Coordinates of C-alpha atoms and ligand atoms in Angstrom, one line a residue:
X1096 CA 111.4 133.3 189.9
X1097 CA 109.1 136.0 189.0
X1098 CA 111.2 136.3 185.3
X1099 CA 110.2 132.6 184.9
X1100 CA 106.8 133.2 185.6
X1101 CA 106.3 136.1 182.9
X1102 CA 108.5 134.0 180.4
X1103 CA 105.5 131.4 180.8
X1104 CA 103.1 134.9 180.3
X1105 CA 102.2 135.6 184.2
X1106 CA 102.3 139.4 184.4
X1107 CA 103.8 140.7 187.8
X1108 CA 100.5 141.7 189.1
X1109 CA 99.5 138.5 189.5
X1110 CA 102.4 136.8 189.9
X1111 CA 103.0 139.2 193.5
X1112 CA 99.3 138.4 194.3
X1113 CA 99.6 134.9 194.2
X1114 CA 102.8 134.8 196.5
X1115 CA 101.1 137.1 199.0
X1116 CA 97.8 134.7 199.1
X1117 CA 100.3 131.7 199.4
X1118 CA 102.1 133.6 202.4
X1119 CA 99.0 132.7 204.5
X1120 CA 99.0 128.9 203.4
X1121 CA 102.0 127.4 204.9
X1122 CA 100.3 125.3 207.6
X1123 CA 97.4 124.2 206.0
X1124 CA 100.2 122.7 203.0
X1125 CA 101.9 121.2 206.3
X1126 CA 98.8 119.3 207.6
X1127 CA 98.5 118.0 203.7
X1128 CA 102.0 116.9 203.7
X1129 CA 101.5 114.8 206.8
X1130 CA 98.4 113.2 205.4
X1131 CA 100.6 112.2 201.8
X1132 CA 103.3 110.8 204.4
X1133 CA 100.9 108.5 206.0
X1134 CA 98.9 107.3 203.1
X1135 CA 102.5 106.7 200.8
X1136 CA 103.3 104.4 204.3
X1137 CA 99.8 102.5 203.7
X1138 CA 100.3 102.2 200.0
X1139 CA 103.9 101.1 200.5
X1140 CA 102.6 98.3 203.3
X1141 CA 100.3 97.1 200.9
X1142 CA 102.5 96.3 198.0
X1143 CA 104.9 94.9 200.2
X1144 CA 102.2 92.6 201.8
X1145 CA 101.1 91.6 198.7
X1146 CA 104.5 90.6 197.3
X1147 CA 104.4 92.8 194.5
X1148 CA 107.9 91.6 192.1
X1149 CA 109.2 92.1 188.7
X1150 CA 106.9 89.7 187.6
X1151 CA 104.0 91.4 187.7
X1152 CA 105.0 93.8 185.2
X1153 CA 104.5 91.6 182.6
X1154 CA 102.0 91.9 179.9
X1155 CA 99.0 89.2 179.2
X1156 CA 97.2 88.9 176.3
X1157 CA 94.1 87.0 174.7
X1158 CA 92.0 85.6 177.5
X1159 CA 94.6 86.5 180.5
X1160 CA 94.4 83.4 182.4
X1161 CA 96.9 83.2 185.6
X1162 CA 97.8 86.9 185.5
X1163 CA 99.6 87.2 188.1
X1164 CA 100.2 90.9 187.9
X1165 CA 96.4 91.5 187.7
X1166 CA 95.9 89.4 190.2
X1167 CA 98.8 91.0 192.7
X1168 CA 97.2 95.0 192.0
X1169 CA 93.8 93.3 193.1
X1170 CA 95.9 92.8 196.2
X1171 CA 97.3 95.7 196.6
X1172 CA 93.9 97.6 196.3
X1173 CA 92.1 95.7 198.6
X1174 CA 95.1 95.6 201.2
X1175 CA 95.2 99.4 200.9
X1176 CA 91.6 99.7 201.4
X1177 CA 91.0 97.3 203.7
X1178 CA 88.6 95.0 201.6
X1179 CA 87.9 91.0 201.3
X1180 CA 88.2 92.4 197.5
X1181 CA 88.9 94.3 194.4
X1182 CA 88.7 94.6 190.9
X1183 CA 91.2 97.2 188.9
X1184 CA 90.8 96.6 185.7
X1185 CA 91.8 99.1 182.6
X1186 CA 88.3 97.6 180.9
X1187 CA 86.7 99.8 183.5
X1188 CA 86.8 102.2 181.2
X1189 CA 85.7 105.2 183.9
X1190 CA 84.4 106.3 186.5
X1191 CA 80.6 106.0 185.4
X1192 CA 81.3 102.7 183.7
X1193 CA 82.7 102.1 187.6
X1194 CA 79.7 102.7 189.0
X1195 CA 77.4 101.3 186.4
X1196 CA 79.2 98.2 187.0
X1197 CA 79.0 98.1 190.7
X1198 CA 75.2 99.0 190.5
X1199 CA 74.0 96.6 187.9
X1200 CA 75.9 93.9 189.0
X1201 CA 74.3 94.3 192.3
X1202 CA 70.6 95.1 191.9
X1203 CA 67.9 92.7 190.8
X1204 CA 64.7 93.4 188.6
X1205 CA 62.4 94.1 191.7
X1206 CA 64.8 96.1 194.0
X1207 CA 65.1 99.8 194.8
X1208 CA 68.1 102.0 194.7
X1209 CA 68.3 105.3 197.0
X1210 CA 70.8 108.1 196.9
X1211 CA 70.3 109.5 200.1
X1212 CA 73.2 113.1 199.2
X1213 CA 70.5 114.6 196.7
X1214 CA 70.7 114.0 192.9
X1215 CA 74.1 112.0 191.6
X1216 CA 76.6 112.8 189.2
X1217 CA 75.2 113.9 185.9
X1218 CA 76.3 110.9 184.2
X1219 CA 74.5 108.7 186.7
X1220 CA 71.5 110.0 185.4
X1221 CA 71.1 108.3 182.6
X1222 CA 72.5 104.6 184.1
X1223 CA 69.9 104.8 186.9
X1224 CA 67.0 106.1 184.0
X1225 CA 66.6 109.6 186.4
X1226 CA 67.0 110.9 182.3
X1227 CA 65.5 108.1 180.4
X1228 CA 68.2 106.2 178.5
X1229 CA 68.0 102.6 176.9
X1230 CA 69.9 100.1 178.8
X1231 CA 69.5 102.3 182.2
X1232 CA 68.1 100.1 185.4
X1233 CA 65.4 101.5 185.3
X1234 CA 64.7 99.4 182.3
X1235 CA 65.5 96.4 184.0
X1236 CA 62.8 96.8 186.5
X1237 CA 64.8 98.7 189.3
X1238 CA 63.5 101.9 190.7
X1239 CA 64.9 104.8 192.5
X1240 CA 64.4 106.9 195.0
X1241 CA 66.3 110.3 196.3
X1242 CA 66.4 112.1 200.2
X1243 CA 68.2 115.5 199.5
X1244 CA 70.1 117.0 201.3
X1245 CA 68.7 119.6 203.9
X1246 CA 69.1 123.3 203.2
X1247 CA 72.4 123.6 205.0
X1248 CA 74.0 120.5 203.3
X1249 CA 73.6 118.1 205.9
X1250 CA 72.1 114.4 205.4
X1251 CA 67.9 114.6 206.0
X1252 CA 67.9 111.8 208.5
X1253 CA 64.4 111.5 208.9
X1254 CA 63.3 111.6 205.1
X1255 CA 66.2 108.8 204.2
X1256 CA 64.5 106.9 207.4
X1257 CA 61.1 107.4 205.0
X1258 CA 62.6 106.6 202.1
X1259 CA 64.0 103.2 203.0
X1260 CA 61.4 100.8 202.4
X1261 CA 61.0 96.4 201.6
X1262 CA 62.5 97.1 198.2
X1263 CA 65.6 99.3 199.3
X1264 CA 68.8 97.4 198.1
X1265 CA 71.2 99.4 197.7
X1266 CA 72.1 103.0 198.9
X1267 CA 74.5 104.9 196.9
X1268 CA 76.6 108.0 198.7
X1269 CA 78.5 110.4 196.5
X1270 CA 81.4 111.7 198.1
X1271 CA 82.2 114.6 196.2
X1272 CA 80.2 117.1 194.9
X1273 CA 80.2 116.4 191.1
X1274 CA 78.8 119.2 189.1
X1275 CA 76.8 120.5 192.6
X1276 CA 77.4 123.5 194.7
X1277 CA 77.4 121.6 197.8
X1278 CA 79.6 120.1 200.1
X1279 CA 81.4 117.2 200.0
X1280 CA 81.7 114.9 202.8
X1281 CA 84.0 114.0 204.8
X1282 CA 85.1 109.9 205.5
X1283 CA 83.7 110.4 208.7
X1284 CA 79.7 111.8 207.5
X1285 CA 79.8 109.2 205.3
X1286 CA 81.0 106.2 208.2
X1287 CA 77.9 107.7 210.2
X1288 CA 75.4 107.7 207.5
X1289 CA 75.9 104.2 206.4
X1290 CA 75.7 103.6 209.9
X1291 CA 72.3 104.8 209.8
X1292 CA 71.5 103.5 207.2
X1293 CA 72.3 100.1 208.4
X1294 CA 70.4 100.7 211.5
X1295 CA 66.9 101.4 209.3
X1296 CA 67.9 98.2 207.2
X1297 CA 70.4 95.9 208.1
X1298 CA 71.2 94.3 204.9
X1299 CA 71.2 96.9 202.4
X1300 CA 74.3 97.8 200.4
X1301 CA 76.1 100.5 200.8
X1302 CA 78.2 101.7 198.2
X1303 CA 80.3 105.0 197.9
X1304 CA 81.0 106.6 194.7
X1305 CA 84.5 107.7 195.8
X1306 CA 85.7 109.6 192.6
X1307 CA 88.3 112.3 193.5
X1308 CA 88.6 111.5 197.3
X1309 CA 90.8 108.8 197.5
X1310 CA 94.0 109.8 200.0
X1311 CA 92.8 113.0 201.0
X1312 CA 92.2 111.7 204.0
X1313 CA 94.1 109.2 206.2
X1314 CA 90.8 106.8 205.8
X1315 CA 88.6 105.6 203.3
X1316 CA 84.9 104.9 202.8
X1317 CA 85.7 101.3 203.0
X1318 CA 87.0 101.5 206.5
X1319 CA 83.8 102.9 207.7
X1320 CA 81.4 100.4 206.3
X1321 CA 81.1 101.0 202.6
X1322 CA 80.4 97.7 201.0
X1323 CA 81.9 98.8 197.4
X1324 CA 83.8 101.7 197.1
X1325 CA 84.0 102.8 193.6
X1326 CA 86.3 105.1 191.5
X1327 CA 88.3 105.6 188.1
X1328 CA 92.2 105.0 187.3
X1329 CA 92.2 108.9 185.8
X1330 CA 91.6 110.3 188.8
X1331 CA 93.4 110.4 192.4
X1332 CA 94.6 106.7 192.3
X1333 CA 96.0 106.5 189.2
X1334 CA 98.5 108.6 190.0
X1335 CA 98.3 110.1 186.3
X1336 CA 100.5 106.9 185.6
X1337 CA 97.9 104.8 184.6
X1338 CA 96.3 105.2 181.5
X1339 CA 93.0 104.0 182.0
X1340 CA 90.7 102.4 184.3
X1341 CA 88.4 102.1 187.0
X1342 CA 88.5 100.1 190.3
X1343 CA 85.9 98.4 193.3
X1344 CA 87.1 97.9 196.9
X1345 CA 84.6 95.9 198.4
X1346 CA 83.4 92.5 200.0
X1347 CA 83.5 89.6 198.3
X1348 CA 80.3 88.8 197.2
X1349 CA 79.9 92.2 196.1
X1350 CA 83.5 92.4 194.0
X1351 CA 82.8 89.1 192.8
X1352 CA 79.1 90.0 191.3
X1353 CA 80.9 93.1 189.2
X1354 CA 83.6 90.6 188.0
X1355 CA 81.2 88.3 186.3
X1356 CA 79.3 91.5 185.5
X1357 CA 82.0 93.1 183.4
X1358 CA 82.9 89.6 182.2
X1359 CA 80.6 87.1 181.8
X1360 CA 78.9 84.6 184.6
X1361 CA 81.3 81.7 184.9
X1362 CA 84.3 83.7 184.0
X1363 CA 84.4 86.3 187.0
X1364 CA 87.9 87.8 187.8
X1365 CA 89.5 84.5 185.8
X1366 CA 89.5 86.3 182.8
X1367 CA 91.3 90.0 181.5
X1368 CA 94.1 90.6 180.0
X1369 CA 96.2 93.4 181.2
X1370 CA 97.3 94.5 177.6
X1371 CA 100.7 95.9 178.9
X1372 CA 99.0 98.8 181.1
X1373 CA 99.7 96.9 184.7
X1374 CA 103.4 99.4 184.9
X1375 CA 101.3 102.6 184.8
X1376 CA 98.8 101.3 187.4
X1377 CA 101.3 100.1 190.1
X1378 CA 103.6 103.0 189.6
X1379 CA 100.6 105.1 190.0
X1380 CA 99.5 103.9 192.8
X1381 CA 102.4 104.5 194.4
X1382 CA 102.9 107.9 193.3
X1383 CA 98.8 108.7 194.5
X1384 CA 99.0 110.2 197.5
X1385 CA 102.3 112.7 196.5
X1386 CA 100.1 113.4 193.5
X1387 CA 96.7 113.9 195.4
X1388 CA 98.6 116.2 197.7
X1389 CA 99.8 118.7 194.8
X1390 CA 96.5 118.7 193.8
X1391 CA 95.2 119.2 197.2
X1392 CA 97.5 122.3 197.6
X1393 CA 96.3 123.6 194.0
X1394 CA 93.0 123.8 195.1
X1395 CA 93.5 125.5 198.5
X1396 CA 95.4 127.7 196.7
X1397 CA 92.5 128.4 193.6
X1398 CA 90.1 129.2 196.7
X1399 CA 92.0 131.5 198.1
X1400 CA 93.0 133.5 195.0
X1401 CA 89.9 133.4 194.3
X1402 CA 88.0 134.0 197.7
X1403 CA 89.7 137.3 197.9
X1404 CA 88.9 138.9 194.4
X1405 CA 85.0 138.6 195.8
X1406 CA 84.3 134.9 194.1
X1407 CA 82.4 132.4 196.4
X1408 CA 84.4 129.3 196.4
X1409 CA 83.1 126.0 197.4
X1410 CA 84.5 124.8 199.8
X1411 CA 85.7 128.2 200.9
X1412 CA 89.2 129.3 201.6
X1413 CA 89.3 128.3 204.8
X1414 CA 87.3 124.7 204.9
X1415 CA 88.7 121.4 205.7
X1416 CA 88.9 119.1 202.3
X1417 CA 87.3 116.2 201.5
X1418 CA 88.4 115.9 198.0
X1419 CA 90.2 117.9 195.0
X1420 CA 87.6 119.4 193.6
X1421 CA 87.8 123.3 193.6
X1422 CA 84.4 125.4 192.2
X1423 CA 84.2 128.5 191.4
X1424 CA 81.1 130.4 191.3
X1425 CA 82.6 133.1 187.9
X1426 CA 79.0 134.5 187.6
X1427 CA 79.4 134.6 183.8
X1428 CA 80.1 132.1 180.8
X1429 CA 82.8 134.7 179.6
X1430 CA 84.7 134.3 183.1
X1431 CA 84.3 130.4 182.7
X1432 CA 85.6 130.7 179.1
X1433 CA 88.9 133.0 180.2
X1434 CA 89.5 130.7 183.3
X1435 CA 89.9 127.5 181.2
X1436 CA 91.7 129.2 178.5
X1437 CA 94.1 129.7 181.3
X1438 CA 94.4 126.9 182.8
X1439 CA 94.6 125.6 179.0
X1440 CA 97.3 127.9 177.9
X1441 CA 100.0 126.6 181.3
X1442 CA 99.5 122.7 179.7
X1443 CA 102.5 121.1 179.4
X1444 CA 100.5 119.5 176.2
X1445 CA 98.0 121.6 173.6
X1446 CA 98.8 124.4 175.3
X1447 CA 98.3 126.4 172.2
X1448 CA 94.4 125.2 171.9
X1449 CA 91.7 127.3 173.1
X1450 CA 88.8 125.3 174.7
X1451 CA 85.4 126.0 173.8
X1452 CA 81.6 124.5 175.1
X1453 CA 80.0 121.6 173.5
X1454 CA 77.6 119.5 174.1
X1455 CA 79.1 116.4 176.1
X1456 CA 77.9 112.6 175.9
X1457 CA 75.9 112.1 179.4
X1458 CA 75.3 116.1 180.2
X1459 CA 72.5 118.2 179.5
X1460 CA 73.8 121.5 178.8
X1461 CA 76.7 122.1 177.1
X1462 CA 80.2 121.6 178.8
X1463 CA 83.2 123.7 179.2
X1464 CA 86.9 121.8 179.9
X1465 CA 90.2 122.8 179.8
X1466 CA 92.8 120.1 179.9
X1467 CA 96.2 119.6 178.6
X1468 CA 96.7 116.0 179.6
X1469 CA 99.4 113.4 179.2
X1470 CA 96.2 110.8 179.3
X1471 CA 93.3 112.0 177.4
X1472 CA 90.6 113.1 179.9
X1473 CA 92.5 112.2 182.8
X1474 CA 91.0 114.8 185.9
X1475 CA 94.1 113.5 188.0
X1476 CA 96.1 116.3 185.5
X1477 CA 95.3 119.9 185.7
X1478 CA 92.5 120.8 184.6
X1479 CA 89.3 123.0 185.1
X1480 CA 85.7 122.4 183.3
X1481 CA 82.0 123.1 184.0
X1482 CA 78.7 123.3 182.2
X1483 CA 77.3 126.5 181.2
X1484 CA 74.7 127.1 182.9
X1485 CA 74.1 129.1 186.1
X1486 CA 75.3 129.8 188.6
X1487 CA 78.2 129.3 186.0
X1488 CA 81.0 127.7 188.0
X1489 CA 84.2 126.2 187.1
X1490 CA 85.0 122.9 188.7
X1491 CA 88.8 123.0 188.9
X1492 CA 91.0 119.9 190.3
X1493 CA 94.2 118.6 189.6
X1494 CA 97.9 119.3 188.9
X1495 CA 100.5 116.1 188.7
X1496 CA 102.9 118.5 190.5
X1497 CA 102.3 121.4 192.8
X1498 CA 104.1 123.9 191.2
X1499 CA 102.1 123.3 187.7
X1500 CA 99.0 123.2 189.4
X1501 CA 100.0 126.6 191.5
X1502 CA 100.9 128.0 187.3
X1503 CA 97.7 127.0 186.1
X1504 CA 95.7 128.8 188.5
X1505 CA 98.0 132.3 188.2
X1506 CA 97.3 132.0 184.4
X1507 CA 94.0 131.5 184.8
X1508 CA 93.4 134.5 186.8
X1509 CA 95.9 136.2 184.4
X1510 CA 93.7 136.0 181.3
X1511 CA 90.8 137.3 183.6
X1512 CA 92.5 140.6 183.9
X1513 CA 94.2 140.4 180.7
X1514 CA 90.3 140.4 179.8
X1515 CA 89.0 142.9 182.5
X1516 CA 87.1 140.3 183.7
X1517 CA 88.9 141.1 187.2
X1518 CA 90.5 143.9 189.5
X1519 CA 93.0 143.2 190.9
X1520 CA 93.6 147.0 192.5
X1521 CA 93.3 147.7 196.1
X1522 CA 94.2 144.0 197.3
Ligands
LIG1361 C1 84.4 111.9 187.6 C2 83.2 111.5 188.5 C3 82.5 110.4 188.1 C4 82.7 109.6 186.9 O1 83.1 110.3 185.8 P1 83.9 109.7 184.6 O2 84.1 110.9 183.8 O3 83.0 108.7 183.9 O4 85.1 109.0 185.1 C5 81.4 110.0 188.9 N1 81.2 110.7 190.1 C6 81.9 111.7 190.5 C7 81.6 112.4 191.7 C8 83.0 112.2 189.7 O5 83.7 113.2 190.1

């Protein structure tokens, strides 16, 4: 094993380091395994209640009328999240464009919108008008407002209580921590604090912005009282099967408003042809939890590489997870740079490419990402990526299979001491 290894350029060093950290994680990779059992029973159910068949493998074209395999992964989503509703589309084109649709399909000139986890995703930023941006809701006449989160992490109870007011629509909960050093929350936080939520106003939305979370745990937002919950096709559900897309579990008012959103009024989920990609996102689906659970494992497995070498890891080595998001405080844009070059050079595709920061559409500082990806972009895939800008952390996620994701890290940390960049002596 350890010859294969250096054939693929991990020196013994870190090769013997990373089985002696993985010594300690059998249990933990137990307790994941048990999760991916459950959740490929509840994706299993589903397709089987929703009578998925050969059929719905075929491809539609033009306007897509009567597409029945459209149609049958609508199903399939909302059966598995436990919805009135869904729309999986592959023109959702991401995750943003996921949540752009979801929130201007369901705010009005006039209303508010509150994040009551701190600032949202970067890319949000510019769709809510936080960074003024033509076309954002804020130029539709539909304001915002933000609780943060208390020192510790923990929801501000009393200043969302404040912050909900006659206007307040629509509350929107991040799950994960984006581009944040803080922590992500668990299905359960999130079940309470729409809860509370609820209790201030009792007909305001609640949607969850569940990008990276689906299957890590046995539940999902959705089945705690999330009125949408939101994500992309390139990330956990897609299973890296699917080759684009984005997807909304959620009532049916709610789904139906993003359906004549991203179509027209009139037109609603009637309409969409499914351009051949419907394979991809049914096989994917399928495959989601086994992949999430690699990925999981990956970054346990980063954190406690890390951890030990003196890095602070959020969450740490030790923390229950909420999603498959890994950071990694480096300290220094050289360490971000040597990380992703590793993580780059174990790709199974432009491996040989070194990646370098630039200034990414929707960020303001300039972006770092490593990915060697079967499906451009896709975050489901091992990769690693983070702007450059202090406290200069990598955000690393992914792997379609354990074992590459487990490579990925051991090269990363390898051209770190290939560099000097860490010592690995005395451990
Ligand atoms: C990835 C992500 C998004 C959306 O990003 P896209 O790159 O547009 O798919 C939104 N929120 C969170 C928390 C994310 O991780």
């Amino acid at each position: 094993m350890q010859k294969m290894y250096e054939a693929l350029g991990v020196s013994r060093a870190v090769y013997e380091y990373g089985e002696s950290v993985l010594a300690g994680l059998r249990e933990r990779f137990d307790a994941i395994d048990a999760t991916a059992e459950y959740n490929q029973a509840k994706v299993l159910a589903a397709m089987q209640k929703s009578r998925v068949s050969g059929a719905c493998f075929a491809t539609s074209t033009g306007y897509g009328y009567n597409d029945l395999g459209r149609e049958t992964l609508e199903d399939v989503y909302a059966a598995c999240f436990h919805t009135e509703a869904a729309l999986v589309r592959p023109q959702i084109t991401c995750g943003t464009h996921a949540l752009a649709l979801a929130l201007g399909a369901n705010l009005r000139p006039g209303d508010e919108l509150l994040s009551p986890v701190g600032a949202p995703y970067d890319t949000l930023e510019e769709v809510i008008g936080i960074r003024p941006s033509p076309g954002s809701l804020a130029e539709y006449g539909v304001t915002y407002r933000q609780a943060d989160l208390l020192p510790d992490g923990s929801f501000d109870f009393d200043a969302i209580r404040a912050a909900i007011n006659d206007k307040t629509r629509l509350v929107t909960i991040q799950r994960s921590k984006g581009y944040a050093t803080r922590p992500s929350f668990s299905v359960d936080q999130i079940g309470r604090l729409i809860a509370f939520c609820k209790s201030v106003k009792p007909d305001v939305l609640c949607m969850v912005d569940n990008c990276y979370g689906e299957f890590v745990e046995r539940t999902e937002p959705s089945d705690v009282g999330a009125d949408m919950t939101v994500g992309s096709l390139i990330k956990n559900p897609g299973g890296g099967l699917a080759a684009a897309g984005g997807y909304i579990c959620g009532t049916g008012p709610c789904v139906e408003a993003c359906a004549r959103r991203l179509t027209a009024p009139g037109l609603g989920k009637e309409v969409g042809a499914n351009l051949g990609q419907l394979p991809g996102m049914y096989q994917g689906f399928f495959l989601a939890p086994t992949v999430t659970a690699g990925a999981l494992k990956g970054a346990i497995f980063a954190a406690n590489i890390y951890e030990r070498l003196g890095f602070a890891c959020v969450p740490d080595a030790a923390e229950p997870r909420h999603d498959i998001i890994q950071a990694v405080t480096l300290g220094s844009a050289e360490r971000m740079e040597a990380f992703c070059l590793g993580i780059q050079a174990a790709a199974p595709v432009d491996s040989h490419v070194t990646p370098v920061p630039w200034p990414m559409p929707g960020y303001d500082s300039d972006v770092i990402m490593a990915a060697g990806a079967f499906v451009q972009g896709s975050s489901i895939e091992l990769s690693a990526d983070g702007p450059i800008r202090p406290p200069y952390a990598v955000y690393f996620q992914g792997g379609l299979t354990w074992y590459h994701a487990k490579t990925g890290i051991l090269m990363s940390l390898q051209k770190l001491y290939e560099r000097g960049l860490v010592d690995l002596r005395g451990i």
